[in-house]
Amino acid sequence: MNVKDSFTRMSQAHDEERAARVKAHTSELEHLARRKTRLQALRNRLNDLFNEDDPRKRGTALEGVLNDLFATEGILIRESFTLRSEEGHPVEQIDGALEVDGSAYLVEIKWRGEPVEINAMSRHLVRVYGRSEVRALFISASGFTGPAIEESERALNQRVIVLGELRELVLLLEQQGDVAAWLREKVRFAQLERRPLALLGSDF
């Protein structure tokens, strides 16, 4: 009787372990399916923006798409916000902030007809310098001028500066890539190779 009970308990334990594995596998498949659906919806929203002629509406909508992309991937974010003086006057307009691996990034997003120039880059770097240990992420839909890139390279002596192009994120969405892994790799290029703008492919 004891032997029979032992086999029964072993069989039950085996069945429970198998059921737990099946449940975990099913949960993972459901998670991946939900992620795929969300990324496809974000890709569609992003594609629609290329038909928007109003630069202000397009820029604001792009902020929303990117914030939702980061949120989908579980990256801590704070959406666009304005810092005001004690009198209530706007002091700084921040496109957003995010946190990856314990590091905070101040985000700037531009969708203009021309590449981002040094003045816009310098303004963003000043915001970053005013915050201890904060890193910079600057995303442009139209690239960056040479002087803007050079200014970012000089700033690497003090902070981690990452420049990204919208086409990189378009590719990530098309191939269901991992935006956190993309950012980590860009940080590696910035830190080790002093390349704030390293255009990455689709291996994420």
Short mmCIF file of C-alpha atoms in Angstrom, two decimals, residues 33-147:
data_model
loop_
_atom_site.label_atom_id
_atom_site.label_comp_id
_atom_site.label_asym_id
_atom_site.label_seq_id
_atom_site.Cartn_x
_atom_site.Cartn_y
_atom_site.Cartn_z
CA ALA A 33 0.72 37.48 -29.34
CA ARG A 34 -0.40 40.58 -27.42
CA ARG A 35 3.00 42.22 -27.96
CA LYS A 36 2.86 41.47 -31.70
CA THR A 37 -0.61 43.01 -31.94
CA ARG A 38 0.45 46.15 -30.06
CA LEU A 39 3.61 46.60 -32.14
CA GLN A 40 1.62 46.19 -35.36
CA ALA A 41 -0.81 48.86 -34.20
CA LEU A 42 2.09 51.19 -33.36
CA ARG A 43 3.63 50.56 -36.76
CA ASN A 44 0.33 51.50 -38.42
CA ARG A 45 0.09 54.69 -36.34
CA LEU A 46 3.65 55.59 -37.27
CA ASN A 47 3.04 54.95 -40.97
CA ASP A 48 -0.02 57.22 -40.85
CA LEU A 49 2.16 60.10 -39.61
CA PHE A 50 4.00 60.26 -42.92
CA ASN A 51 0.77 61.64 -44.41
CA GLU A 52 0.49 64.40 -41.78
CA ASP A 53 1.54 67.78 -43.19
CA ASP A 54 1.25 69.79 -39.97
CA PRO A 55 4.72 69.59 -38.30
CA ARG A 56 3.35 70.35 -34.83
CA LYS A 57 0.63 67.68 -34.99
CA ARG A 58 3.09 65.22 -36.49
CA GLY A 59 5.69 65.85 -33.78
CA THR A 60 3.17 65.53 -30.96
CA ALA A 61 1.74 62.34 -32.44
CA LEU A 62 5.24 60.90 -32.83
CA GLU A 63 5.90 61.50 -29.13
CA GLY A 64 2.77 59.49 -28.36
CA VAL A 65 3.79 56.60 -30.60
CA LEU A 66 7.28 56.38 -29.11
CA ASN A 67 5.98 56.65 -25.55
CA ASP A 68 3.57 53.79 -26.26
CA LEU A 69 6.42 51.79 -27.83
CA PHE A 70 8.56 52.16 -24.71
CA ALA A 71 5.59 51.32 -22.48
CA THR A 72 4.79 48.20 -24.51
CA GLU A 73 8.33 46.97 -23.90
CA GLY A 74 8.02 47.56 -20.16
CA ILE A 75 10.35 50.56 -20.09
CA LEU A 76 9.57 53.05 -17.33
CA ILE A 77 8.57 56.37 -18.87
CA ARG A 78 7.30 59.82 -18.10
CA GLU A 79 5.49 61.43 -20.99
CA SER A 80 5.89 65.01 -22.19
CA PHE A 81 5.88 67.51 -19.35
CA THR A 82 6.58 71.19 -18.68
CA LEU A 83 8.59 72.62 -15.80
CA ARG A 84 7.34 75.98 -14.58
CA SER A 85 8.70 78.76 -12.39
CA GLU A 86 7.13 79.67 -9.05
CA GLU A 87 5.12 82.28 -10.94
CA GLY A 88 3.76 79.58 -13.24
CA HIS A 89 5.75 80.56 -16.33
CA PRO A 90 7.09 77.71 -18.55
CA VAL A 91 10.80 77.14 -17.99
CA GLU A 92 11.46 73.86 -19.79
CA GLN A 93 9.45 71.71 -22.16
CA ILE A 94 10.54 68.06 -21.97
CA ASP A 95 9.41 65.62 -24.67
CA GLY A 96 9.70 62.70 -22.27
CA ALA A 97 11.88 60.68 -19.93
CA LEU A 98 12.54 56.98 -19.61
CA GLU A 99 14.51 54.54 -17.50
CA VAL A 100 16.39 51.45 -18.67
CA ASP A 101 18.58 49.28 -16.44
CA GLY A 102 18.45 51.87 -13.69
CA SER A 103 19.64 54.75 -15.90
CA ALA A 104 17.40 57.73 -16.64
CA TYR A 105 17.24 59.30 -20.10
CA LEU A 106 15.91 62.71 -21.04
CA VAL A 107 14.26 62.32 -24.44
CA GLU A 108 14.06 64.85 -27.26
CA ILE A 109 12.10 64.06 -30.43
CA LYS A 110 12.20 66.08 -33.66
CA TRP A 111 10.43 65.61 -36.98
CA ARG A 112 11.51 68.46 -39.20
CA GLY A 113 12.19 68.95 -42.86
CA GLU A 114 15.88 69.58 -42.18
CA PRO A 115 18.45 67.72 -40.07
CA VAL A 116 18.69 68.70 -36.41
CA GLU A 117 21.20 71.54 -36.09
CA ILE A 118 23.66 72.36 -33.33
CA ASN A 119 21.40 74.89 -31.58
CA ALA A 120 18.65 72.33 -30.96
CA MET A 121 21.26 69.80 -29.85
CA SER A 122 22.90 72.28 -27.46
CA ARG A 123 19.55 73.14 -25.85
CA HIS A 124 18.89 69.50 -25.14
CA LEU A 125 22.38 68.97 -23.72
CA VAL A 126 21.92 71.94 -21.38
CA ARG A 127 18.76 70.29 -20.02
CA VAL A 128 20.70 67.06 -19.46
CA TYR A 129 23.65 68.81 -17.77
CA GLY A 130 21.22 70.36 -15.31
CA ARG A 131 20.29 66.90 -13.99
CA SER A 132 22.78 64.71 -12.17
CA GLU A 133 23.65 61.41 -13.88
CA VAL A 134 20.88 61.75 -16.48
CA ARG A 135 21.62 60.52 -20.00
CA ALA A 136 20.43 62.00 -23.30
CA LEU A 137 18.40 60.31 -26.03
CA PHE A 138 17.72 62.46 -29.10
CA ILE A 139 15.57 60.95 -31.87
CA SER A 140 15.28 62.70 -35.23
CA ALA A 141 13.20 61.83 -38.27
CA SER A 142 15.49 63.85 -40.55
CA GLY A 143 18.97 63.08 -39.27
CA PHE A 144 21.54 65.39 -37.70
CA THR A 145 23.96 67.96 -39.07
CA GLY A 146 27.70 67.39 -38.76
CA PRO A 147 28.12 70.12 -36.11
#
